[in-house]
Amino acid sequence: MCIRDRSEMYNLTRKLALERIEKEARDRGANAVVDIHTQIIPIGVGAKEMLMVGTASYHPAFGDLQRPVTSELTGEELWNLTKMGYAPLRLLLGTSVYSLGFARGIGAFFKTLSRGEVNSVTQLIYEARANCLSHIEKEANEIGADAVIGVKVFIYEIGSSFVEVMAIGTAIKR
């Protein structure tokens, strides 16, 4: 079961973190932030910090942008991308928070006592992954991207029966 309110809250905080890194780059005269590393760090019971660290840079081909280009790709990967005729647009983030629910949680608990796959948990992860990838696809369409590359999916346990699935990728345009 998707926990929509929590998913929306996580998506908002992820976007705010990205906006902060873009603002810091712009304030320093950069028009790109490359090689962004994203970490989710537990900082207490039920609290997590999202840490985004990247390298602010300036590329004359990008000109003076309102919003700097952001990507988790390395400088070398971005250089190769531009040589192939593509421009990076923005780092995209999608998050889905799902709950196993009480009944399914009890069933999963008993299944863990024996060997084998816990199908209810596997299905939950598949659904959460598809949902967060749809967030990325929607945002890519909104900004006019031709594709999203370098997509990485991260799974974090939140409490005993909640899971957060986060996808990160770079939107590009020909």
mmCIF file of C-alpha atoms in Angstrom:
data_model
loop_
_atom_site.group_PDB
_atom_site.id
_atom_site.type_symbol
_atom_site.label_atom_id
_atom_site.label_comp_id
_atom_site.label_asym_id
_atom_site.label_seq_id
_atom_site.Cartn_x
_atom_site.Cartn_y
_atom_site.Cartn_z
ATOM 1 C CA MET A 1 0.000 0.000 0.000
ATOM 2 C CA CYS A 2 1.443 3.370 -1.043
ATOM 3 C CA ILE A 3 1.593 5.906 1.754
ATOM 4 C CA ARG A 4 0.835 8.898 -0.471
ATOM 5 C CA ASP A 5 1.270 11.687 2.100
ATOM 6 C CA ARG A 6 4.664 10.424 3.211
ATOM 7 C CA SER A 7 5.739 9.886 -0.417
ATOM 8 C CA GLU A 8 4.731 13.452 -1.287
ATOM 9 C CA MET A 9 6.590 14.811 1.754
ATOM 10 C CA TYR A 10 9.758 12.878 0.805
ATOM 11 C CA ASN A 11 9.505 14.008 -2.832
ATOM 12 C CA LEU A 12 9.159 17.624 -1.700
ATOM 13 C CA THR A 13 12.168 17.446 0.625
ATOM 14 C CA ARG A 14 14.265 15.794 -2.115
ATOM 15 C CA LYS A 15 13.357 18.583 -4.532
ATOM 16 C CA LEU A 16 14.163 21.243 -1.914
ATOM 17 C CA ALA A 17 17.614 19.692 -1.412
ATOM 18 C CA LEU A 18 18.200 19.817 -5.175
ATOM 19 C CA GLU A 19 17.013 23.436 -5.329
ATOM 20 C CA ARG A 20 19.468 24.346 -2.549
ATOM 21 C CA ILE A 21 22.403 22.797 -4.402
ATOM 22 C CA GLU A 22 21.335 24.639 -7.576
ATOM 23 C CA LYS A 23 21.103 27.953 -5.693
ATOM 24 C CA GLU A 24 24.528 27.499 -4.102
ATOM 25 C CA ALA A 25 26.036 26.795 -7.529
ATOM 26 C CA ARG A 26 24.320 29.819 -9.107
ATOM 27 C CA ASP A 27 25.455 32.063 -6.218
ATOM 28 C CA ARG A 28 29.046 31.022 -6.950
ATOM 29 C CA GLY A 29 28.817 31.675 -10.708
ATOM 30 C CA ALA A 30 28.529 28.022 -11.738
ATOM 31 C CA ASN A 31 26.157 26.836 -14.440
ATOM 32 C CA ALA A 32 26.450 23.115 -13.627
ATOM 33 C CA VAL A 33 26.775 20.758 -10.683
ATOM 34 C CA VAL A 34 28.226 17.395 -11.657
ATOM 35 C CA ASP A 35 28.998 14.118 -9.932
ATOM 36 C CA ILE A 36 26.268 14.655 -7.335
ATOM 37 C CA HIS A 37 26.311 12.005 -4.639
ATOM 38 C CA THR A 38 23.117 11.501 -2.668
ATOM 39 C CA GLN A 39 22.927 9.841 0.728
ATOM 40 C CA ILE A 40 20.080 9.234 3.132
ATOM 41 C CA ILE A 41 21.460 9.311 6.671
ATOM 42 C CA PRO A 42 19.447 8.282 9.747
ATOM 43 C CA ILE A 43 19.751 11.004 12.391
ATOM 44 C CA GLY A 44 17.413 9.682 15.054
ATOM 45 C CA VAL A 45 14.228 7.752 15.549
ATOM 46 C CA GLY A 46 12.087 8.270 12.464
ATOM 47 C CA ALA A 47 14.283 11.086 11.115
ATOM 48 C CA LYS A 48 16.626 11.039 8.147
ATOM 49 C CA GLU A 49 18.822 13.616 6.482
ATOM 50 C CA MET A 50 19.290 13.828 2.737
ATOM 51 C CA LEU A 51 22.831 14.847 1.894
ATOM 52 C CA MET A 52 23.639 15.966 -1.664
ATOM 53 C CA VAL A 53 27.234 16.791 -2.537
ATOM 54 C CA GLY A 54 28.481 17.676 -6.022
ATOM 55 C CA THR A 55 31.066 19.678 -7.893
ATOM 56 C CA ALA A 56 29.970 23.133 -9.036
ATOM 57 C CA SER A 57 31.478 24.063 -12.391
ATOM 58 C CA TYR A 58 31.146 26.409 -15.322
ATOM 59 C CA HIS A 59 30.946 25.309 -18.956
ATOM 60 C CA PRO A 60 30.836 28.071 -21.615
ATOM 61 C CA ALA A 61 28.573 25.974 -23.872
ATOM 62 C CA PHE A 62 25.786 26.104 -21.251
ATOM 63 C CA GLY A 63 25.841 29.910 -21.076
ATOM 64 C CA ASP A 64 24.116 31.832 -18.300
ATOM 65 C CA LEU A 65 21.330 29.556 -17.071
ATOM 66 C CA GLN A 66 18.484 30.437 -14.718
ATOM 67 C CA ARG A 67 18.849 26.980 -13.183
ATOM 68 C CA PRO A 68 22.227 25.205 -13.348
ATOM 69 C CA VAL A 69 22.491 21.815 -15.018
ATOM 70 C CA THR A 70 22.589 19.084 -12.347
ATOM 71 C CA SER A 71 23.631 15.465 -12.711
ATOM 72 C CA GLU A 72 24.988 12.500 -10.818
ATOM 73 C CA LEU A 73 27.098 11.686 -13.885
ATOM 74 C CA THR A 74 30.818 12.395 -13.732
ATOM 75 C CA GLY A 75 32.438 15.194 -15.720
ATOM 76 C CA GLU A 76 33.886 12.605 -18.133
ATOM 77 C CA GLU A 77 30.467 10.984 -18.675
ATOM 78 C CA LEU A 78 28.896 14.397 -19.335
ATOM 79 C CA TRP A 79 31.680 15.326 -21.760
ATOM 80 C CA ASN A 80 31.062 12.095 -23.703
ATOM 81 C CA LEU A 81 27.336 12.778 -23.630
ATOM 82 C CA THR A 82 27.813 16.225 -25.198
ATOM 83 C CA LYS A 83 30.138 14.758 -27.850
ATOM 84 C CA MET A 84 27.228 12.480 -28.833
ATOM 85 C CA GLY A 85 24.982 15.523 -29.225
ATOM 86 C CA TYR A 86 23.077 15.434 -25.937
ATOM 87 C CA ALA A 87 22.797 18.068 -23.241
ATOM 88 C CA PRO A 88 22.116 17.231 -19.590
ATOM 89 C CA LEU A 89 19.129 19.079 -18.157
ATOM 90 C CA ARG A 90 18.551 18.163 -14.537
ATOM 91 C CA LEU A 91 18.945 15.532 -11.884
ATOM 92 C CA LEU A 92 15.558 13.905 -11.343
ATOM 93 C CA LEU A 93 14.436 12.285 -8.083
ATOM 94 C CA GLY A 94 11.410 10.122 -7.426
ATOM 95 C CA THR A 95 10.433 8.653 -4.065
ATOM 96 C CA SER A 96 7.722 6.208 -3.030
ATOM 97 C CA VAL A 97 6.972 5.120 0.511
ATOM 98 C CA TYR A 98 5.056 1.872 0.875
ATOM 99 C CA SER A 99 3.672 -0.030 3.838
ATOM 100 C CA LEU A 100 3.467 -3.784 4.033
ATOM 101 C CA GLY A 101 0.406 -3.430 6.257
ATOM 102 C CA PHE A 102 -0.363 -5.358 9.408
ATOM 103 C CA ALA A 103 -1.808 -8.549 7.883
ATOM 104 C CA ARG A 104 0.832 -8.827 5.163
ATOM 105 C CA GLY A 105 3.499 -7.942 7.733
ATOM 106 C CA ILE A 106 2.472 -10.836 9.979
ATOM 107 C CA GLY A 107 2.477 -13.180 6.970
ATOM 108 C CA ALA A 108 5.925 -11.938 5.913
ATOM 109 C CA PHE A 109 7.217 -12.410 9.452
ATOM 110 C CA PHE A 110 6.149 -16.064 9.527
ATOM 111 C CA LYS A 111 7.514 -16.617 6.019
ATOM 112 C CA THR A 112 10.942 -15.422 7.196
ATOM 113 C CA LEU A 113 11.002 -18.311 9.653
ATOM 114 C CA SER A 114 11.234 -20.688 6.698
ATOM 115 C CA ARG A 115 13.358 -20.535 3.582
ATOM 116 C CA GLY A 116 12.297 -18.927 0.337
ATOM 117 C CA GLU A 117 11.197 -15.662 -1.177
ATOM 118 C CA VAL A 118 8.778 -13.442 0.713
ATOM 119 C CA ASN A 119 6.464 -12.709 -2.215
ATOM 120 C CA SER A 120 4.492 -9.951 -0.488
ATOM 121 C CA VAL A 121 7.679 -7.972 0.184
ATOM 122 C CA THR A 122 8.979 -8.569 -3.348
ATOM 123 C CA GLN A 123 5.687 -7.318 -4.812
ATOM 124 C CA LEU A 124 5.760 -4.273 -2.533
ATOM 125 C CA ILE A 125 9.268 -3.350 -3.753
ATOM 126 C CA TYR A 126 8.235 -3.823 -7.419
ATOM 127 C CA GLU A 127 5.224 -1.536 -6.960
ATOM 128 C CA ALA A 128 7.232 1.118 -5.093
ATOM 129 C CA ARG A 129 9.981 1.042 -7.748
ATOM 130 C CA ALA A 130 7.466 1.423 -10.591
ATOM 131 C CA ASN A 131 5.793 4.314 -8.758
ATOM 132 C CA CYS A 132 9.002 6.270 -8.127
ATOM 133 C CA LEU A 133 10.148 5.693 -11.732
ATOM 134 C CA SER A 134 6.804 7.114 -12.899
ATOM 135 C CA HIS A 135 7.585 10.276 -10.847
ATOM 136 C CA ILE A 136 10.850 10.620 -12.782
ATOM 137 C CA GLU A 137 9.154 9.989 -16.134
ATOM 138 C CA LYS A 138 6.490 12.623 -15.383
ATOM 139 C CA GLU A 139 9.076 15.249 -14.437
ATOM 140 C CA ALA A 140 11.188 14.407 -17.508
ATOM 141 C CA ASN A 141 8.150 15.014 -19.725
ATOM 142 C CA GLU A 142 7.384 18.294 -17.932
ATOM 143 C CA ILE A 143 10.861 19.697 -18.665
ATOM 144 C CA GLY A 144 10.927 18.431 -22.265
ATOM 145 C CA ALA A 145 13.615 15.760 -21.824
ATOM 146 C CA ASP A 146 14.210 13.176 -24.527
ATOM 147 C CA ALA A 147 15.411 10.515 -22.068
ATOM 148 C CA VAL A 148 16.600 9.841 -18.538
ATOM 149 C CA ILE A 149 19.953 8.118 -18.175
ATOM 150 C CA GLY A 150 22.058 6.731 -15.350
ATOM 151 C CA VAL A 151 19.021 5.765 -13.292
ATOM 152 C CA LYS A 152 19.862 4.299 -9.904
ATOM 153 C CA VAL A 153 17.344 2.856 -7.449
ATOM 154 C CA PHE A 154 17.873 2.872 -3.682
ATOM 155 C CA ILE A 155 15.775 1.035 -1.083
ATOM 156 C CA TYR A 156 15.604 2.133 2.540
ATOM 157 C CA GLU A 157 13.726 0.468 5.378
ATOM 158 C CA ILE A 158 11.683 2.885 7.470
ATOM 159 C CA GLY A 159 10.547 1.194 10.638
ATOM 160 C CA SER A 160 9.279 -2.356 10.768
ATOM 161 C CA SER A 161 6.839 -2.411 7.850
ATOM 162 C CA PHE A 162 7.613 0.685 5.746
ATOM 163 C CA VAL A 163 9.986 0.963 2.834
ATOM 164 C CA GLU A 164 11.178 3.979 0.846
ATOM 165 C CA VAL A 165 12.270 3.448 -2.732
ATOM 166 C CA MET A 166 14.133 6.355 -4.330
ATOM 167 C CA ALA A 167 15.179 6.608 -7.977
ATOM 168 C CA ILE A 168 17.709 9.128 -9.301
ATOM 169 C CA GLY A 169 18.640 9.831 -12.928
ATOM 170 C CA THR A 170 19.721 12.590 -15.303
ATOM 171 C CA ALA A 171 17.267 14.062 -17.818
ATOM 172 C CA ILE A 172 18.869 14.754 -21.210
ATOM 173 C CA LYS A 173 17.873 16.438 -24.461
ATOM 174 C CA ARG A 174 19.290 16.103 -27.973
#
